[in-house]
């Protein structure tokens, strides 16, 4: 039986911890809704919170059993040129520089209307959330990923969600998506700063670092004992938690385990959705439309096989994003005339990942930090280096695709010696004094007493590997890398080891035994997506707006054109356009003309 659900009051939300609600309790309620948001990541939450603040009655529907989406697993960084924190800290930037940089980075896919909207509303979005909600940010020292490009800067555009004590969510904290297990230490999250990680690396060498780590561990173990998980969260987990807290404070109900399957139309307008919950088909209706924020199509295998060259040839693609990101929003929009443009040279934000054996399954480890450290290099199956390992994950991923075009699989091996792995770790393998034997035994970590033995164990060309490392070491002893200029940019050096001189990114690979980890290609989210207007309306193949249907987050085509200019270029635009779309819908609902006027040529599509 299909149950129709309407909302004309907020009693239901208020009676359920001001937050997550069960659909069992909603069946007998007469609920009138102004706006339905499908998905509970940063895109969905930012739209819902903004629209609610403008007076609309909003419902969030989440397919998964937990809320937070990909955001909860992310670094929690937003790239916002001329943001308030940069200004407060006296950092000089300009709209012209940001425009120049985006024009250089997006190249053929530069969209002036989308860029203008992003630069107009990005700083306003930060002001709104920090003044009106529980969302707070702190500045970072991240350089742009290409700081030497025209308009690039070495600091100021990336900001980070402030740490958060999730006990502020009350009972709802159990429904917050936990952080990615493989990048925590017994479930403890690290602060996103070199200083924090430095203490953990130096815990056995410095009494100050030892005491710092001991205190962190003691607090975390206490949290585990009382709450079953760490409660002091950082990065994307903090951003997701702060957005959820803001939604709960506004009495926005979040229906988890509610899988939207179909868009409902009436007189040519989207007026609601059909969803599945506990085997029951339910109808939700909304006066002012539906916003798709389903996280893109990172796990839509059928679509990926038509797009990703490494899947067409039978290779592996291993994404750490939630398994529920199966392209539902894109598929439903296509069913009523929407278009998913597969147009960018890079369809997703690439992330080199490794597979960590866990029982009969595996976890996914994103290689965010190790590649920057001196003494770690990356080689292909042929034993040769192919890129500057200290470039961004996306750039390394794009280079890996190109390098493996004629090979049977898209993969590389990160290699280091005993001294390096003891100091920095390698992938999921932690630095000394943490043992390596278990990871060697389960096959994650490959070991060889000599380079020849390592190559044989890893399946790498032994002669080429020895030649590659011999040539690399000749220059590395002087901190030089003439082959790929590693350490030549501020971003290369940012996540390296400043104590390693003269080049914080370069050191020899010289003292056995040697170690390797096999690295595959994954993603942090899709770049290609639904064709939309700048203000979020989903467009048809003829660039006509589908009345009542909007897309935000990774369901919407990225304004970055398949490139990755800096830390936070997904979440920055996602929250900005979520904010803009929320304002636009609310203005239309309140009798206005919407916010599209300054962006009349507002199609995010390049023919």
C-alpha positions as a printed NumPy array, in Angstrom:
array([[  0.   ,   0.   ,   0.   ],
       [  1.251,   3.471,  -0.882],
       [  1.077,   5.94 ,   1.965],
       [  0.933,   9.654,   1.101],
       [  2.832,  11.827,   3.546],
       [  2.202,  15.559,   3.942],
       [  3.423,  18.06 ,   6.517],
       [  1.554,  21.064,   7.87 ],
       [  3.298,  21.364,  11.212],
       [  6.586,  20.566,  12.9  ],
       [  5.242,  18.398,  15.707],
       [  6.804,  15.256,  14.307],
       [ 10.323,  16.645,  14.183],
       [ 10.05 ,  18.186,  17.634],
       [  8.945,  14.891,  19.153],
       [ 11.976,  12.985,  17.888],
       [ 15.035,  14.55 ,  19.45 ],
       [ 14.736,  17.472,  17.034],
       [ 16.357,  15.283,  14.421],
       [ 16.325,  11.807,  12.942],
       [ 12.844,  10.364,  12.731],
       [ 11.391,   6.965,  11.942],
       [  8.954,   6.62 ,   9.075],
       [  6.895,   4.242,  11.198],
       [  5.87 ,   7.275,  13.23 ],
       [  5.169,   9.339,  10.106],
       [  2.579,   7.093,   8.483],
       [ -0.361,   8.423,  10.458],
       [  0.779,  12.05 ,  10.356],
       [ -0.689,  14.611,   7.954],
       [  2.485,  16.309,   6.803],
       [  2.726,  19.312,   4.52 ],
       [  6.165,  19.969,   3.016],
       [  7.48 ,  22.968,   1.059],
       [ 10.739,  21.376,  -0.083],
       [ 12.166,  17.853,  -0.221],
       [ 15.952,  17.406,  -0.134],
       [ 17.199,  13.962,  -1.148],
       [ 20.553,  13.342,   0.537],
       [ 22.257,  14.465,   3.746],
       [ 25.752,  15.502,   2.727],
       [ 27.01 ,  19.084,   2.619],
       [ 25.02 ,  19.864,  -0.536],
       [ 21.728,  18.617,   0.853],
       [ 22.22 ,  20.1  ,   4.302],
       [ 23.344,  23.52 ,   3.063],
       [ 20.288,  23.781,   0.79 ],
       [ 17.88 ,  22.542,   3.459],
       [ 19.219,  24.817,   6.198],
       [ 19.23 ,  27.887,   3.951],
       [ 15.681,  27.281,   2.714],
       [ 14.453,  26.628,   6.246],
       [ 16.04 ,  29.865,   7.461],
       [ 14.049,  31.649,   4.736],
       [ 10.791,  30.266,   6.102],
       [ 10.245,  27.053,   4.122],
       [  9.228,  23.741,   5.681],
       [ 11.902,  21.282,   4.641],
       [ 12.273,  17.494,   4.844],
       [ 15.545,  15.613,   4.259],
       [ 15.372,  12.027,   2.979],
       [ 18.465,   9.843,   3.346],
       [ 18.879,   6.445,   1.693],
       [ 21.51 ,   5.218,   4.133],
       [ 21.083,   4.262,   7.789],
       [ 23.356,   7.171,   8.749],
       [ 23.511,  10.832,   7.733],
       [ 26.485,  12.864,   6.543],
       [ 27.105,  11.412,   3.078],
       [ 30.536,  11.683,   1.477],
       [ 31.12 ,  14.843,   3.517],
       [ 31.494,  12.798,   6.714],
       [ 34.404,  10.879,   5.138],
       [ 36.099,  13.915,   3.601],
       [ 38.831,  16.262,   4.737],
       [ 36.229,  18.902,   5.61 ],
       [ 38.089,  21.62 ,   3.667],
       [ 36.342,  24.343,   1.627],
       [ 38.061,  26.376,  -1.087],
       [ 36.541,  29.876,  -0.945],
       [ 38.557,  32.762,  -2.43 ],
       [ 38.371,  36.007,  -0.409],
       [ 36.778,  34.194,   2.518],
       [ 36.274,  36.052,   5.811],
       [ 39.027,  34.138,   7.626],
       [ 41.638,  35.136,   5.066],
       [ 40.597,  38.774,   5.386],
       [ 40.665,  38.603,   9.19 ],
       [ 44.225,  37.273,   9.029],
       [ 45.39 ,  39.984,   6.639],
       [ 45.901,  37.633,   3.687],
       [ 45.842,  39.481,   0.397],
       [ 43.744,  38.021,  -2.402],
       [ 41.518,  39.487,  -5.088],
       [ 38.526,  38.54 ,  -7.157],
       [ 40.571,  39.156, -10.301],
       [ 43.287,  36.717,  -9.15 ],
       [ 40.711,  34.05 ,  -8.29 ],
       [ 39.003,  34.51 , -11.668],
       [ 42.346,  34.288, -13.47 ],
       [ 43.218,  31.11 , -11.591],
       [ 39.855,  29.458, -12.29 ],
       [ 40.052,  30.414, -15.949],
       [ 43.512,  28.828, -16.148],
       [ 42.45 ,  25.682, -14.259],
       [ 39.121,  24.989, -15.975],
       [ 40.43 ,  25.83 , -19.469],
       [ 37.852,  24.876, -22.137],
       [ 35.18 ,  24.39 , -19.481],
       [ 35.448,  27.839, -17.929],
       [ 31.911,  29.018, -17.136],
       [ 31.903,  32.758, -16.357],
       [ 28.358,  32.757, -14.933],
       [ 29.087,  29.873, -12.559],
       [ 32.404,  31.429, -11.516],
       [ 30.769,  34.813, -10.882],
       [ 28.074,  33.176,  -8.743],
       [ 30.67 ,  31.186,  -6.795],
       [ 32.826,  34.241,  -6.12 ],
       [ 29.736,  36.338,  -5.258],
       [ 28.132,  33.859,  -2.877],
       [ 31.082,  31.898,  -1.423],
       [ 32.09 ,  34.49 ,   1.203],
       [ 28.4  ,  35.247,   1.898],
       [ 27.781,  31.549,   2.502],
       [ 30.578,  31.391,   5.073],
       [ 29.207,  34.464,   6.847],
       [ 25.691,  33.013,   6.871],
       [ 26.617,  29.635,   8.312],
       [ 29.001,  31.003,  10.933],
       [ 26.542,  33.659,  12.125],
       [ 23.265,  31.748,  11.817],
       [ 24.136,  28.085,  12.527],
       [ 26.446,  25.743,  14.456],
       [ 28.856,  25.558,  11.518],
       [ 32.264,  27.068,  12.24 ],
       [ 35.5  ,  27.155,  10.258],
       [ 39.172,  27.73 ,  10.957],
       [ 41.858,  28.944,   8.523],
       [ 44.458,  26.59 ,   7.047],
       [ 47.888,  27.084,   5.536],
       [ 47.055,  25.057,   2.409],
       [ 48.498,  26.481,  -0.798],
       [ 46.494,  26.18 ,  -3.997],
       [ 47.451,  22.916,  -5.682],
       [ 49.06 ,  24.873,  -8.533],
       [ 50.263,  27.964,  -6.665],
       [ 52.647,  29.027,  -9.42 ],
       [ 49.89 ,  29.124, -12.063],
       [ 48.419,  32.535, -13.025],
       [ 46.249,  33.749, -10.138],
       [ 47.376,  30.988,  -7.776],
       [ 48.187,  31.728,  -4.121],
       [ 50.277,  30.046,  -1.444],
       [ 47.803,  30.487,   1.406],
       [ 44.339,  31.749,   2.274],
       [ 41.678,  30.188,   0.055],
       [ 41.177,  26.921,   1.934],
       [ 39.376,  26.811,   5.263],
       [ 38.543,  23.841,   7.473],
       [ 35.559,  22.825,   9.574],
       [ 36.342,  23.428,  13.23 ],
       [ 36.567,  20.298,  15.447],
       [ 33.286,  19.325,  17.099],
       [ 32.192,  17.333,  20.128],
       [ 29.425,  15.155,  18.706],
       [ 27.83 ,  14.755,  22.105],
       [ 26.167,  17.996,  21.026],
       [ 24.021,  15.846,  18.726],
       [ 22.5  ,  14.022,  21.697],
       [ 21.153,  10.578,  20.827],
       [ 21.468,  11.472,  17.148],
       [ 25.242,  11.089,  17.3  ],
       [ 24.805,   7.347,  16.737],
       [ 23.346,   8.176,  13.302],
       [ 26.342,  10.263,  12.192],
       [ 28.37 ,   8.415,   9.557],
       [ 31.664,   7.475,  11.228],
       [ 34.964,   8.557,   9.655],
       [ 36.752,   6.269,   7.234],
       [ 38.117,   3.512,   9.464],
       [ 41.408,   3.123,   7.633],
       [ 42.562,   6.7  ,   8.296],
       [ 41.885,   6.61 ,  12.037],
       [ 43.971,   5.088,  14.806],
       [ 41.69 ,   2.77 ,  16.811],
       [ 38.875,   5.056,  15.677],
       [ 40.631,   8.288,  16.722],
       [ 40.687,  11.095,  14.203],
       [ 43.764,  13.258,  13.719],
       [ 43.562,  17.009,  13.552],
       [ 44.232,  18.187,  10.006],
       [ 47.541,  19.812,  10.787],
       [ 51.162,  18.886,  10.374],
       [ 51.765,  19.801,  14.026],
       [ 49.317,  17.182,  15.278],
       [ 50.724,  14.424,  13.061],
       [ 54.271,  15.42 ,  13.947],
       [ 53.62 ,  14.548,  17.598],
       [ 52.439,  11.073,  16.618],
       [ 55.461,  10.531,  14.361],
       [ 57.816,  11.66 ,  17.155],
       [ 56.123,   9.968,  20.11 ],
       [ 59.074,   7.611,  20.672],
       [ 61.705,  10.308,  20.187],
       [ 60.363,  13.297,  22.15 ],
       [ 58.983,  13.423,  25.692],
       [ 56.736,  16.356,  24.737],
       [ 55.299,  14.402,  21.823],
       [ 54.951,  11.294,  23.98 ],
       [ 52.883,  13.205,  26.556],
       [ 50.777,  14.807,  23.815],
       [ 49.995,  11.418,  22.283],
       [ 49.393,   9.8  ,  25.677],
       [ 46.839,  12.476,  26.573],
       [ 45.055,  12.134,  23.208],
       [ 44.908,   8.354,  23.578],
       [ 43.631,   8.524,  27.159],
       [ 40.796,  10.851,  26.165],
       [ 39.923,   8.692,  23.172],
       [ 39.873,   5.437,  25.164],
       [ 37.549,   7.089,  27.677],
       [ 35.242,   8.162,  24.828],
       [ 35.21 ,   4.608,  23.461],
       [ 34.308,   3.236,  26.872],
       [ 31.411,   5.652,  27.392],
       [ 30.06 ,   6.154,  23.862],
       [ 31.422,   3.347,  21.696],
       [ 33.211,   5.803,  19.377],
       [ 35.358,   8.903,  19.473],
       [ 33.302,  11.992,  20.223],
       [ 35.839,  14.693,  19.411],
       [ 35.738,  14.683,  15.631],
       [ 37.631,  16.667,  13.019],
       [ 37.718,  17.197,   9.261],
       [ 34.635,  16.178,   7.268],
       [ 33.125,  14.341,  10.211],
       [ 33.084,  17.645,  12.092],
       [ 31.514,  19.453,   9.124],
       [ 28.788,  16.817,   8.721],
       [ 28.099,  16.881,  12.46 ],
       [ 27.91 ,  20.687,  12.566],
       [ 25.546,  20.781,   9.586],
       [ 23.357,  18.077,  11.144],
       [ 23.298,  19.929,  14.483],
       [ 22.189,  23.056,  12.615],
       [ 19.401,  21.113,  10.889],
       [ 18.226,  19.596,  14.168],
       [ 18.228,  23.009,  15.826],
       [ 15.878,  24.187,  13.065],
       [ 13.617,  21.127,  13.509],
       [ 14.347,  19.84 ,  10.019],
       [ 13.401,  16.139,  10.092],
       [ 15.894,  13.705,   8.568],
       [ 14.353,  10.428,   7.448],
       [ 17.155,   7.833,   7.315],
       [ 16.841,   4.424,   5.59 ],
       [ 14.456,   6.062,   3.133],
       [ 15.452,   5.332,  -0.467],
       [ 13.891,   7.707,  -2.99 ],
       [ 13.129,   5.771,  -6.177],
       [ 10.986,   8.015,  -8.34 ],
       [ 10.158,  11.668,  -8.927],
       [  6.462,  12.576,  -8.956],
       [  5.187,  15.008, -11.577],
       [  1.951,  16.94 , -11.884],
       [  1.079,  19.342, -14.709],
       [  4.679,  19.341, -15.932],
       [  6.192,  20.08 , -12.523],
       [  8.042,  17.893, -10.017],
       [  5.865,  17.863,  -6.916],
       [  7.293,  15.084,  -4.784],
       [  8.975,  11.692,  -4.607],
       [  8.202,   8.058,  -4.136],
       [ 10.426,   6.301,  -1.602],
       [ 10.95 ,   2.833,  -0.147],
       [ 11.155,   2.357,   3.602],
       [ 11.08 ,  -1.027,   5.325],
       [  9.512,  -2.614,   2.284],
       [  6.758,  -0.011,   2.059],
       [  6.352,   2.455,  -0.796],
       [  5.676,   5.971,   0.465],
       [  4.798,   9.22 ,  -1.291],
       [  6.176,  12.554,  -0.134],
       [  4.856,  15.738,  -1.719],
       [  6.296,  19.247,  -1.695],
       [  4.854,  22.569,  -2.829],
       [  8.079,  24.098,  -4.1  ],
       [ 10.075,  21.232,  -5.484],
       [ 12.678,  18.522,  -4.934],
       [ 16.43 ,  18.944,  -4.543],
       [ 18.641,  16.025,  -5.595],
       [ 21.745,  15.711,  -3.409],
       [ 22.422,  11.978,  -3.725],
       [ 26.219,  12.136,  -3.915],
       [ 26.889,  11.457,  -7.587],
       [ 27.606,   8.08 ,  -9.202],
       [ 30.876,   6.821,  -7.708],
       [ 29.356,   3.343,  -7.244],
       [ 27.103,   3.202, -10.3  ],
       [ 29.13 ,   0.405, -11.899],
       [ 27.027,   0.237, -15.073],
       [ 27.631,   3.94 , -15.778],
       [ 31.273,   3.814, -14.727],
       [ 32.035,   1.01 , -17.157],
       [ 30.996,   3.292, -20.011],
       [ 33.175,   6.162, -18.756],
       [ 36.335,   4.953, -17.006],
       [ 38.937,   3.574, -19.386],
       [ 40.479,   1.35 , -16.699],
       [ 37.115,  -0.358, -16.142],
       [ 36.529,  -0.831, -19.855],
       [ 39.686,  -2.953, -19.92 ],
       [ 38.629,  -5.007, -16.887],
       [ 40.628,  -3.123, -14.246],
       [ 39.608,  -2.141, -10.719],
       [ 38.199,   1.131,  -9.442],
       [ 38.064,   1.306,  -5.667],
       [ 36.236,   4.284,  -4.216],
       [ 36.221,   5.15 ,  -0.494],
       [ 32.977,   7.165,  -0.799],
       [ 29.75 ,   5.663,   0.638],
       [ 28.516,   2.543,  -1.149],
       [ 25.08 ,   4.157,  -1.372],
       [ 26.346,   6.731,  -3.899],
       [ 24.968,   4.714,  -6.809],
       [ 23.778,   7.548,  -9.056],
       [ 20.137,   7.523,  -7.926],
       [ 19.657,  11.268,  -8.386],
       [ 21.152,  11.281, -11.876],
       [ 19.072,   8.272, -12.926],
       [ 15.773,   9.682, -11.644],
       [ 16.395,  13.034, -13.332],
       [ 17.21 ,  11.299, -16.616],
       [ 13.878,   9.478, -16.453],
       [ 12.041,  12.798, -16.752],
       [ 14.302,  14.532, -19.26 ],
       [ 17.409,  15.515, -17.299],
       [ 20.848,  15.075, -18.862],
       [ 24.055,  13.738, -17.325],
       [ 26.814,  15.277, -19.407],
       [ 29.915,  13.087, -19.632],
       [ 32.155,  15.841, -20.889],
       [ 35.187,  16.386, -18.668],
       [ 38.61 ,  14.909, -19.359],
       [ 38.527,  13.682, -15.757],
       [ 35.05 ,  12.455, -14.799],
       [ 35.899,  12.346, -11.087],
       [ 38.253,  13.654,  -8.431],
       [ 40.918,  10.949,  -8.59 ],
       [ 42.396,   9.455,  -5.442],
       [ 45.153,   6.808,  -5.328],
       [ 43.99 ,   4.12 ,  -2.871],
       [ 45.155,   0.769,  -1.529],
       [ 43.159,  -2.25 ,  -0.38 ],
       [ 43.569,  -3.104,   3.318],
       [ 42.604,  -6.738,   4.078],
       [ 39.994,  -6.852,   6.852],
       [ 38.703, -10.371,   7.499],
       [ 37.196, -11.68 ,   4.273],
       [ 36.781,  -8.156,   2.918],
       [ 38.976,  -5.088,   2.591],
       [ 39.003,  -1.451,   3.634],
       [ 40.039,   1.423,   1.371],
       [ 43.019,   3.565,   2.319],
       [ 43.37 ,   6.924,   0.499],
       [ 47.006,   7.926,   0.025],
       [ 46.695,  11.504,   1.227],
       [ 49.979,  11.981,   3.095],
       [ 52.643,   9.364,   2.437],
       [ 53.391,  10.339,  -1.185],
       [ 54.749,  13.714,  -0.077],
       [ 57.314,  12.303,   2.323],
       [ 61.005,  12.077,   1.378],
       [ 62.208,   8.576,   0.551],
       [ 58.888,   7.345,  -0.873],
       [ 58.591,   6.997,  -4.647],
       [ 55.957,   5.592,  -6.998],
       [ 56.659,   3.204,  -9.874],
       [ 54.604,   1.332, -12.445],
       [ 54.656,  -2.405, -13.125],
       [ 57.535,  -1.726, -15.506],
       [ 59.6  ,  -0.453, -12.561],
       [ 59.712,   3.155, -13.783],
       [ 58.619,   6.382, -12.131],
       [ 55.963,   8.312, -14.032],
       [ 55.148,  11.496, -12.083],
       [ 55.983,  13.924,  -9.306],
       [ 54.699,  11.894,  -6.345],
       [ 54.212,  15.071,  -4.288],
       [ 51.633,  16.562,  -6.619],
       [ 47.976,  16.473,  -5.615],
       [ 46.127,  13.149,  -5.471],
       [ 44.074,  14.192,  -8.5  ],
       [ 47.132,  15.128, -10.563],
       [ 48.916,  11.895,  -9.637],
       [ 45.748,   9.985, -10.553],
       [ 45.464,  11.698, -13.931],
       [ 49.14 ,  10.949, -14.634],
       [ 48.623,   7.326, -13.618],
       [ 45.771,   6.953, -16.106],
       [ 47.925,   8.325, -18.908],
       [ 50.927,   6.195, -17.955],
       [ 48.884,   2.971, -17.853],
       [ 46.927,   3.438, -21.09 ],
       [ 48.742,   0.565, -22.803],
       [ 48.976,  -1.638, -19.699],
       [ 46.686,  -4.388, -18.437],
       [ 45.801,  -2.528, -15.227],
       [ 45.892,   0.965, -13.783],
       [ 48.116,   0.595, -10.731],
       [ 51.357,   1.763,  -9.183],
       [ 53.537,   0.702,  -6.284],
       [ 54.733,   3.069,  -3.566],
       [ 58.222,   2.035,  -2.477],
       [ 60.488,   2.986,   0.416],
       [ 63.283,   1.62 ,   2.589],
       [ 63.419,   0.618,   6.254],
       [ 64.493,   4.019,   7.531],
       [ 61.615,   5.766,   5.759],
       [ 58.838,   3.371,   6.776],
       [ 60.03 ,   3.516,  10.381],
       [ 59.798,   7.295,  10.353],
       [ 56.647,   7.946,   8.298],
       [ 54.87 ,   4.647,   7.716],
       [ 53.629,   3.635,   4.272],
       [ 49.931,   3.693,   3.438],
       [ 48.003,   1.868,   6.172],
       [ 51.293,   0.712,   7.738],
       [ 52.099,   2.954,  10.707],
       [ 55.576,   4.248,  11.641],
       [ 57.691,   2.657,  14.382],
       [ 57.12 ,   1.326,  16.937],
       [ 53.934,  -0.099,  15.375],
       [ 54.606,  -3.627,  14.049],
       [ 54.591,  -4.406,  10.323],
       [ 54.482,  -8.209,  10.513],
       [ 50.687,  -8.517,  10.343],
       [ 50.463,  -6.372,   7.204],
       [ 53.269,  -8.337,   5.568],
       [ 51.545, -11.609,   6.441],
       [ 48.153, -10.549,   5.016],
       [ 49.772,  -9.298,   1.811],
       [ 49.065,  -5.573,   2.185],
       [ 52.727,  -4.714,   2.675],
       [ 55.277,  -6.294,   0.339],
       [ 58.819,  -6.763,   1.683],
       [ 62.153,  -7.605,   0.099],
       [ 65.615,  -7.694,   1.627],
       [ 66.928,  -6.407,  -1.695],
       [ 65.36 ,  -4.392,  -4.501],
       [ 65.496,  -7.489,  -6.692],
       [ 63.598,  -9.52 ,  -4.096],
       [ 61.071,  -6.726,  -3.572],
       [ 60.436,  -6.502,  -7.316],
       [ 59.974, -10.264,  -7.573],
       [ 57.524, -10.311,  -4.648],
       [ 55.575,  -7.352,  -6.027],
       [ 55.543,  -8.449,  -9.66 ],
       [ 57.543,  -5.43 , -10.829],
       [ 60.286,  -5.429, -13.495],
       [ 63.383,  -5.953, -11.339],
       [ 66.021,  -4.568, -13.701],
       [ 64.084,  -1.379, -14.377],
       [ 63.319,  -0.883, -10.679],
       [ 67.   ,  -1.117,  -9.757],
       [ 67.92 ,   1.281, -12.544],
       [ 65.137,   3.7  , -11.578],
       [ 66.196,   3.838,  -7.926],
       [ 69.894,   4.101,  -8.833],
       [ 69.179,   7.131, -11.041],
       [ 66.825,   8.64 ,  -8.461],
       [ 69.313,   8.191,  -5.598],
       [ 72.147,   9.855,  -7.549],
       [ 70.299,  13.149,  -7.306],
       [ 68.253,  12.513,  -4.154],
       [ 71.358,  12.592,  -1.946],
       [ 71.536,  16.302,  -2.861],
       [ 67.779,  16.851,  -2.513],
       [ 67.273,  17.061,  -6.274],
       [ 64.784,  15.449,  -8.644],
       [ 65.615,  16.535, -12.208],
       [ 63.225,  13.923, -13.654],
       [ 60.017,  15.324, -12.095],
       [ 61.041,  18.417, -10.044],
       [ 59.589,  17.054,  -6.837],
       [ 59.519,  19.677,  -4.092],
       [ 59.472,  22.575,  -6.551],
       [ 56.132,  24.089,  -5.417],
       [ 54.745,  25.302,  -2.126],
       [ 52.066,  22.625,  -2.292],
       [ 54.641,  19.845,  -2.853],
       [ 56.426,  20.988,   0.283],
       [ 53.347,  21.617,   2.456],
       [ 52.729,  17.969,   3.395],
       [ 56.37 ,  16.877,   3.259],
       [ 58.958,  16.903,   6.07 ],
       [ 60.436,  20.369,   6.668],
       [ 63.229,  18.845,   8.741],
       [ 64.518,  16.976,   5.699],
       [ 66.867,  19.402,   3.985],
       [ 67.613,  20.74 ,   1.45 ],
       [ 64.41 ,  19.334,  -0.099],
       [ 61.572,  18.254,   2.255],
       [ 60.149,  15.945,  -0.454],
       [ 63.286,  14.12 ,  -1.588],
       [ 65.549,  11.552,   0.098],
       [ 67.272,   8.397,  -1.168],
       [ 65.757,   4.907,  -1.136],
       [ 68.895,   3.129,  -0.03 ],
       [ 68.864,   0.946,   3.092],
       [ 67.117,  -2.428,   3.   ],
       [ 64.908,  -4.144,   3.687],
       [ 62.59 ,  -2.442,   1.21 ],
       [ 58.792,  -2.184,   1.21 ],
       [ 56.024,  -1.636,  -1.334],
       [ 52.258,  -1.097,  -1.324],
       [ 50.143,  -1.627,  -4.444],
       [ 47.998,   1.407,  -5.216],
       [ 44.896,   1.455,  -7.413],
       [ 42.73 ,   4.283,  -8.71 ],
       [ 39.751,   5.52 ,  -6.738],
       [ 37.838,   8.763,  -6.44 ],
       [ 36.602,  11.289,  -3.912],
       [ 33.411,  11.942,  -5.881],
       [ 32.3  ,  12.485,  -9.445],
       [ 32.874,  15.702, -11.414],
       [ 30.541,  14.98 , -14.329],
       [ 26.867,  15.217, -13.408],
       [ 23.476,  16.645, -14.19 ],
       [ 23.31 ,  19.688, -16.426],
       [ 21.949,  22.555, -14.33 ],
       [ 21.366,  26.263, -14.301],
       [ 23.674,  28.217, -12.011],
       [ 20.812,  28.467,  -9.505],
       [ 20.375,  24.695,  -9.506],
       [ 17.451,  23.918, -11.82 ],
       [ 17.98 ,  20.623, -13.658],
       [ 18.008,  21.174, -17.437],
       [ 16.835,  19.038, -20.341],
       [ 18.844,  18.265, -23.456],
       [ 17.322,  21.417, -24.967],
       [ 18.509,  23.424, -21.926],
       [ 14.975,  23.924, -20.642],
       [ 14.444,  24.01 , -16.879],
       [ 12.522,  21.082, -15.386],
       [ 10.053,  22.856, -13.132],
       [ 10.41 ,  21.964,  -9.483],
       [ 13.621,  19.917,  -9.857],
       [ 17.032,  21.027,  -8.587],
       [ 20.429,  19.383,  -8.133],
       [ 23.274,  20.221,  -5.757],
       [ 26.455,  18.516,  -4.556],
       [ 28.003,  15.82 ,  -6.717],
       [ 24.704,  15.199,  -8.518],
       [ 25.366,  18.484, -10.3  ],
       [ 28.203,  18.884, -12.816],
       [ 31.228,  20.475, -11.139],
       [ 32.136,  24.017, -12.13 ],
       [ 35.814,  22.953, -12.001],
       [ 35.641,  21.278, -15.418],
       [ 37.26 ,  18.032, -14.294],
       [ 40.278,  19.744, -12.722],
       [ 41.342,  20.068,  -9.066],
       [ 42.769,  23.537,  -8.325],
       [ 43.041,  23.346,  -4.525],
       [ 42.075,  21.759,  -1.225],
       [ 38.301,  22.031,  -0.853],
       [ 37.262,  22.615,  -4.48 ],
       [ 34.446,  20.111,  -4.058],
       [ 32.99 ,  21.188,  -0.708],
       [ 33.528,  24.92 ,  -1.348],
       [ 31.326,  25.041,  -4.466],
       [ 28.97 ,  22.387,  -3.048],
       [ 28.088,  24.48 ,  -0.006],
       [ 28.091,  27.733,  -1.979],
       [ 25.676,  26.476,  -4.627],
       [ 23.596,  24.687,  -1.991],
       [ 23.264,  28.029,  -0.22 ],
       [ 22.474,  29.824,  -3.503],
       [ 19.907,  27.204,  -4.529],
       [ 18.231,  27.367,  -1.111],
       [ 17.963,  31.157,  -1.372],
       [ 16.694,  30.919,  -4.947],
       [ 13.935,  28.403,  -4.136],
       [ 12.849,  30.364,  -1.073],
       [ 12.702,  33.615,  -3.027],
       [ 10.525,  32.016,  -5.695],
       [  8.315,  30.438,  -3.   ],
       [  7.888,  33.818,  -1.327],
       [  6.712,  35.501,  -4.531],
       [ 10.031,  36.81 ,  -5.811],
       [ 11.727,  36.272,  -9.153],
       [ 14.554,  34.151,  -7.778],
       [ 18.272,  34.891,  -7.899],
       [ 18.976,  34.029, -11.53 ],
       [ 18.907,  37.576, -12.915],
       [ 22.673,  38.259, -12.678],
       [ 23.394,  34.857, -14.25 ],
       [ 21.093,  34.8  , -17.266],
       [ 23.452,  32.669, -19.345],
       [ 23.397,  30.156, -16.554],
       [ 23.839,  26.774, -18.205],
       [ 26.67 ,  24.754, -16.665],
       [ 27.507,  22.954, -19.885],
       [ 30.043,  23.379, -22.619],
       [ 28.993,  22.006, -25.992]])
